[in-house]
Amino acid sequence: MGREVVQPPQQQQQTVPYTVEQLVAVNPYNPDILPDLENYVNEQVSSQTYSLDANLCLLRLYQFEPERMSTQIVARILVKALMAMPAPDFSLCLFLIPERVQMEEQFKTLIVLSHYLETGRFRQFWDEAAKSRHIVEAVPGFEQAIQAYAIHVLSLTYQKVPRPVLAEAINIEGLSLDKFLEHQVANCGWILEKGHGRGQLIVLPRSEFNHPELKKNNADGIPFDHIARIFPILG
């Protein structure tokens, strides 16, 4: 549920406070809501919630009011968008950020991180993220979100994952990995078994991705809805 926004005095007697989502829906091109949207980004960070629509609205307003752009806020929006992968949120947000801003060092780093995630190069991702802790650690839950994405990617390919492959993908080793696996076995249906030699294999839950025979025979729809988020006027 979105944060309530206090209305101007002349409107307080007529209406109850709007949520941020309602402000975006009613008047997404009104620059007066820009401070509320910036505050809402910070609330998403502190409360570990997420609103792509509100963040896209803020980026659009920055296009019309470039002198009011906060690069710190933009960076937080992009980190939250990375955390939403495999959804295409990062690309949607980046589309609305001017090229001159993208050339700043912190944004070039985030673009590189995005590329590593999209191509499944998790070792390079974690190495690069370690060099940029000041950017990603400002957003709680970042590491856990990327680990969940990495597991999703592995599940598209593997029925059984070798322990070293999993360790590299989620950046956990040793006793910490043992505890993580115990939790997944107890709560997520993972199974541990011995592989060749002394290696350990992690059997992931069956899905239509790692077991194609489970795939439903439904025609896949084309996801145009995220395009409408960038160009709501087309909707």
GROMACS .gro file of C-alpha atoms in nm:
model
  235
    1MET     CA    1   0.000   0.000   0.000
    2GLY     CA    2   0.142   0.337  -0.098
    3ARG     CA    3   0.237   0.618   0.134
    4GLU     CA    4  -0.027   0.882   0.192
    5VAL     CA    5   0.053   1.225   0.051
    6VAL     CA    6  -0.080   1.537   0.222
    7GLN     CA    7  -0.277   1.762  -0.010
    8PRO     CA    8  -0.238   2.141  -0.036
    9PRO     CA    9  -0.446   2.332   0.222
   10GLN     CA   10  -0.712   2.433  -0.031
   11GLN     CA   11  -0.773   2.069  -0.114
   12GLN     CA   12  -0.757   1.919   0.232
   13GLN     CA   13  -1.113   2.013   0.319
   14GLN     CA   14  -1.247   1.857   0.000
   15THR     CA   15  -1.060   1.527  -0.029
   16VAL     CA   16  -0.886   1.264   0.174
   17PRO     CA   17  -0.509   1.229   0.119
   18TYR     CA   18  -0.407   1.049  -0.199
   19THR     CA   19  -0.163   0.763  -0.210
   20VAL     CA   20   0.137   0.800  -0.439
   21GLU     CA   21  -0.012   0.543  -0.676
   22GLN     CA   22  -0.332   0.750  -0.699
   23LEU     CA   23  -0.134   1.067  -0.769
   24VAL     CA   24   0.047   0.891  -1.051
   25ALA     CA   25  -0.278   0.759  -1.196
   26VAL     CA   26  -0.461   1.092  -1.176
   27ASN     CA   27  -0.191   1.329  -1.302
   28PRO     CA   28   0.134   1.158  -1.403
   29TYR     CA   29   0.276   1.466  -1.580
   30ASN     CA   30   0.230   1.715  -1.296
   31PRO     CA   31   0.575   1.830  -1.173
   32ASP     CA   32   0.420   1.921  -0.836
   33ILE     CA   33   0.420   1.551  -0.741
   34LEU     CA   34   0.795   1.517  -0.806
   35PRO     CA   35   0.901   1.558  -0.439
   36ASP     CA   36   0.644   1.299  -0.331
   37LEU     CA   37   0.777   1.053  -0.588
   38GLU     CA   38   1.136   1.110  -0.472
   39ASN     CA   39   1.035   1.048  -0.112
   40TYR     CA   40   0.853   0.738  -0.229
   41VAL     CA   41   1.172   0.599  -0.385
   42ASN     CA   42   1.346   0.634  -0.049
   43GLU     CA   43   1.052   0.464   0.121
   44GLN     CA   44   1.074   0.175  -0.124
   45VAL     CA   45   1.440   0.137  -0.028
   46SER     CA   46   1.384   0.152   0.348
   47SER     CA   47   1.073  -0.069   0.349
   48GLN     CA   48   1.197  -0.309   0.079
   49THR     CA   49   0.889  -0.250  -0.135
   50TYR     CA   50   0.875  -0.163  -0.504
   51SER     CA   51   0.665   0.038  -0.747
   52LEU     CA   52   0.786   0.038  -1.107
   53ASP     CA   53   0.502   0.262  -1.225
   54ALA     CA   54   0.580   0.534  -0.970
   55ASN     CA   55   0.951   0.517  -1.052
   56LEU     CA   56   0.891   0.540  -1.427
   57CYS     CA   57   0.665   0.837  -1.365
   58LEU     CA   58   0.943   1.011  -1.171
   59LEU     CA   59   1.196   0.946  -1.448
   60ARG     CA   60   0.954   1.094  -1.701
   61LEU     CA   61   0.913   1.404  -1.487
   62TYR     CA   62   1.292   1.438  -1.467
   63GLN     CA   63   1.293   1.452  -1.847
   64PHE     CA   64   1.070   1.760  -1.830
   65GLU     CA   65   1.250   1.907  -1.526
   66PRO     CA   66   1.617   1.806  -1.580
   67GLU     CA   67   1.748   2.068  -1.338
   68ARG     CA   68   1.559   1.896  -1.057
   69MET     CA   69   1.705   1.550  -1.122
   70SER     CA   70   1.864   1.375  -0.824
   71THR     CA   71   2.130   1.130  -0.944
   72GLN     CA   72   2.115   0.956  -0.606
   73ILE     CA   73   1.744   0.890  -0.654
   74VAL     CA   74   1.800   0.771  -1.012
   75ALA     CA   75   2.071   0.531  -0.895
   76ARG     CA   76   1.838   0.387  -0.632
   77ILE     CA   77   1.566   0.340  -0.894
   78LEU     CA   78   1.808   0.147  -1.115
   79VAL     CA   79   1.928  -0.073  -0.829
   80LYS     CA   80   1.568  -0.156  -0.742
   81ALA     CA   81   1.507  -0.234  -1.109
   82LEU     CA   82   1.804  -0.474  -1.112
   83MET     CA   83   1.650  -0.647  -0.812
   84ALA     CA   84   1.332  -0.707  -1.014
   85MET     CA   85   1.504  -0.924  -1.276
   86PRO     CA   86   1.407  -1.121  -1.482
   87ALA     CA   87   1.146  -0.850  -1.538
   88PRO     CA   88   1.269  -0.594  -1.797
   89ASP     CA   89   1.244  -0.305  -1.550
   90PHE     CA   90   1.608  -0.196  -1.577
   91SER     CA   91   1.583  -0.142  -1.952
   92LEU     CA   92   1.253   0.040  -1.914
   93CYS     CA   93   1.406   0.280  -1.662
   94LEU     CA   94   1.728   0.326  -1.856
   95PHE     CA   95   1.529   0.428  -2.164
   96LEU     CA   96   1.406   0.733  -1.972
   97ILE     CA   97   1.747   0.843  -1.842
   98PRO     CA   98   1.943   1.093  -2.058
   99GLU     CA   99   2.261   0.961  -2.216
  100ARG     CA  100   2.471   1.230  -2.048
  101VAL     CA  101   2.356   1.096  -1.711
  102GLN     CA  102   2.419   0.736  -1.812
  103MET     CA  103   2.782   0.830  -1.876
  104GLU     CA  104   2.841   0.905  -1.507
  105GLU     CA  105   3.057   0.642  -1.340
  106GLN     CA  106   2.794   0.495  -1.107
  107PHE     CA  107   2.547   0.450  -1.392
  108LYS     CA  108   2.808   0.294  -1.620
  109THR     CA  109   2.875   0.047  -1.338
  110LEU     CA  110   2.506  -0.038  -1.301
  111ILE     CA  111   2.475  -0.090  -1.677
  112VAL     CA  112   2.770  -0.331  -1.666
  113LEU     CA  113   2.610  -0.516  -1.373
  114SER     CA  114   2.287  -0.542  -1.569
  115HIS     CA  115   2.472  -0.686  -1.869
  116TYR     CA  116   2.642  -0.949  -1.654
  117LEU     CA  117   2.307  -1.055  -1.508
  118GLU     CA  118   2.134  -1.068  -1.846
  119THR     CA  119   2.409  -1.292  -1.983
  120GLY     CA  120   2.433  -1.513  -1.674
  121ARG     CA  121   2.793  -1.418  -1.592
  122PHE     CA  122   2.748  -1.428  -1.219
  123ARG     CA  123   3.113  -1.450  -1.117
  124GLN     CA  124   3.187  -1.127  -1.305
  125PHE     CA  125   2.873  -0.973  -1.158
  126TRP     CA  126   2.969  -1.043  -0.797
  127ASP     CA  127   3.327  -0.927  -0.857
  128GLU     CA  128   3.204  -0.598  -1.005
  129ALA     CA  129   2.940  -0.553  -0.734
  130ALA     CA  130   3.210  -0.597  -0.468
  131LYS     CA  131   3.395  -0.300  -0.616
  132SER     CA  132   3.078  -0.089  -0.602
  133ARG     CA  133   2.942  -0.169  -0.258
  134HIS     CA  134   2.867   0.198  -0.193
  135ILE     CA  135   2.607   0.184  -0.470
  136VAL     CA  136   2.435  -0.149  -0.416
  137GLU     CA  137   2.458  -0.178  -0.037
  138ALA     CA  138   2.261   0.145  -0.004
  139VAL     CA  139   1.956  -0.065  -0.101
  140PRO     CA  140   1.865  -0.337   0.152
  141GLY     CA  141   1.783  -0.679   0.010
  142PHE     CA  142   1.995  -0.635  -0.304
  143GLU     CA  143   2.210  -0.944  -0.251
  144GLN     CA  144   1.914  -1.168  -0.171
  145ALA     CA  145   1.721  -1.048  -0.477
  146ILE     CA  146   2.012  -1.121  -0.710
  147GLN     CA  147   2.063  -1.463  -0.553
  148ALA     CA  148   1.697  -1.541  -0.621
  149TYR     CA  149   1.744  -1.431  -0.982
  150ALA     CA  150   2.056  -1.648  -1.017
  151ILE     CA  151   1.866  -1.950  -0.888
  152HIS     CA  152   1.589  -1.873  -1.137
  153VAL     CA  153   1.842  -1.871  -1.422
  154LEU     CA  154   1.996  -2.199  -1.306
  155SER     CA  155   1.650  -2.358  -1.289
  156LEU     CA  156   1.598  -2.276  -1.657
  157THR     CA  157   1.896  -2.495  -1.745
  158TYR     CA  158   1.962  -2.750  -1.474
  159GLN     CA  159   1.770  -3.034  -1.323
  160LYS     CA  160   2.070  -3.101  -1.098
  161VAL     CA  161   2.320  -2.825  -1.018
  162PRO     CA  162   2.678  -2.907  -0.914
  163ARG     CA  163   2.756  -2.742  -0.583
  164PRO     CA  164   3.046  -2.530  -0.726
  165VAL     CA  165   2.816  -2.391  -0.998
  166LEU     CA  166   2.556  -2.287  -0.742
  167ALA     CA  167   2.821  -2.143  -0.509
  168GLU     CA  168   2.957  -1.922  -0.788
  169ALA     CA  169   2.613  -1.808  -0.904
  170ILE     CA  170   2.488  -1.698  -0.561
  171ASN     CA  171   2.828  -1.598  -0.417
  172ILE     CA  172   2.803  -1.819  -0.107
  173GLU     CA  173   3.057  -2.079   0.004
  174GLY     CA  174   3.148  -2.312   0.288
  175LEU     CA  175   2.937  -2.323   0.602
  176SER     CA  176   2.720  -2.035   0.481
  177LEU     CA  177   2.631  -2.239   0.173
  178ASP     CA  178   2.555  -2.542   0.392
  179LYS     CA  179   2.307  -2.335   0.596
  180PHE     CA  180   2.155  -2.191   0.279
  181LEU     CA  181   2.106  -2.541   0.136
  182GLU     CA  182   1.953  -2.666   0.460
  183HIS     CA  183   1.697  -2.387   0.439
  184GLN     CA  184   1.618  -2.459   0.072
  185VAL     CA  185   1.578  -2.831   0.140
  186ALA     CA  186   1.343  -2.763   0.431
  187ASN     CA  187   1.136  -2.491   0.265
  188CYS     CA  188   1.171  -2.499  -0.114
  189GLY     CA  189   1.174  -2.866  -0.213
  190TRP     CA  190   1.545  -2.892  -0.298
  191ILE     CA  191   1.713  -3.233  -0.268
  192LEU     CA  192   2.083  -3.299  -0.206
  193GLU     CA  193   2.257  -3.601  -0.351
  194LYS     CA  194   2.612  -3.718  -0.407
  195GLY     CA  195   2.756  -3.665  -0.753
  196HIS     CA  196   3.060  -3.825  -0.914
  197GLY     CA  197   3.352  -3.848  -0.675
  198ARG     CA  198   3.297  -3.636  -0.366
  199GLY     CA  199   3.091  -3.369  -0.538
  200GLN     CA  200   2.747  -3.270  -0.425
  201LEU     CA  201   2.452  -3.220  -0.660
  202ILE     CA  202   2.150  -3.005  -0.583
  203VAL     CA  203   1.828  -3.136  -0.736
  204LEU     CA  204   1.606  -2.837  -0.815
  205PRO     CA  205   1.225  -2.859  -0.810
  206ARG     CA  206   1.073  -2.983  -1.133
  207SER     CA  207   0.935  -2.716  -1.365
  208GLU     CA  208   0.839  -2.677  -1.729
  209PHE     CA  209   1.182  -2.523  -1.786
  210ASN     CA  210   1.409  -2.798  -1.656
  211HIS     CA  211   1.157  -3.069  -1.747
  212PRO     CA  212   1.016  -2.972  -2.089
  213GLU     CA  213   0.762  -3.252  -2.075
  214LEU     CA  214   0.577  -3.050  -1.810
  215LYS     CA  215   0.537  -2.751  -2.041
  216LYS     CA  216   0.177  -2.660  -2.107
  217ASN     CA  217   0.069  -2.636  -2.467
  218ASN     CA  218  -0.071  -2.285  -2.436
  219ALA     CA  219   0.025  -2.013  -2.682
  220ASP     CA  220   0.237  -1.749  -2.515
  221GLY     CA  221   0.104  -1.395  -2.523
  222ILE     CA  222   0.321  -1.101  -2.623
  223PRO     CA  223   0.395  -0.884  -2.318
  224PHE     CA  224   0.309  -0.539  -2.448
  225ASP     CA  225   0.199  -0.412  -2.107
  226HIS     CA  226   0.547  -0.290  -2.010
  227ILE     CA  227   0.564  -0.075  -2.322
  228ALA     CA  228   0.248   0.102  -2.209
  229ARG     CA  229   0.424   0.191  -1.885
  230ILE     CA  230   0.674   0.403  -2.075
  231PHE     CA  231   0.417   0.557  -2.307
  232PRO     CA  232   0.096   0.562  -2.103
  233ILE     CA  233  -0.055   0.807  -2.351
  234LEU     CA  234  -0.065   0.524  -2.603
  235GLY     CA  235  -0.285   0.326  -2.368
   0.00000   0.00000   0.00000
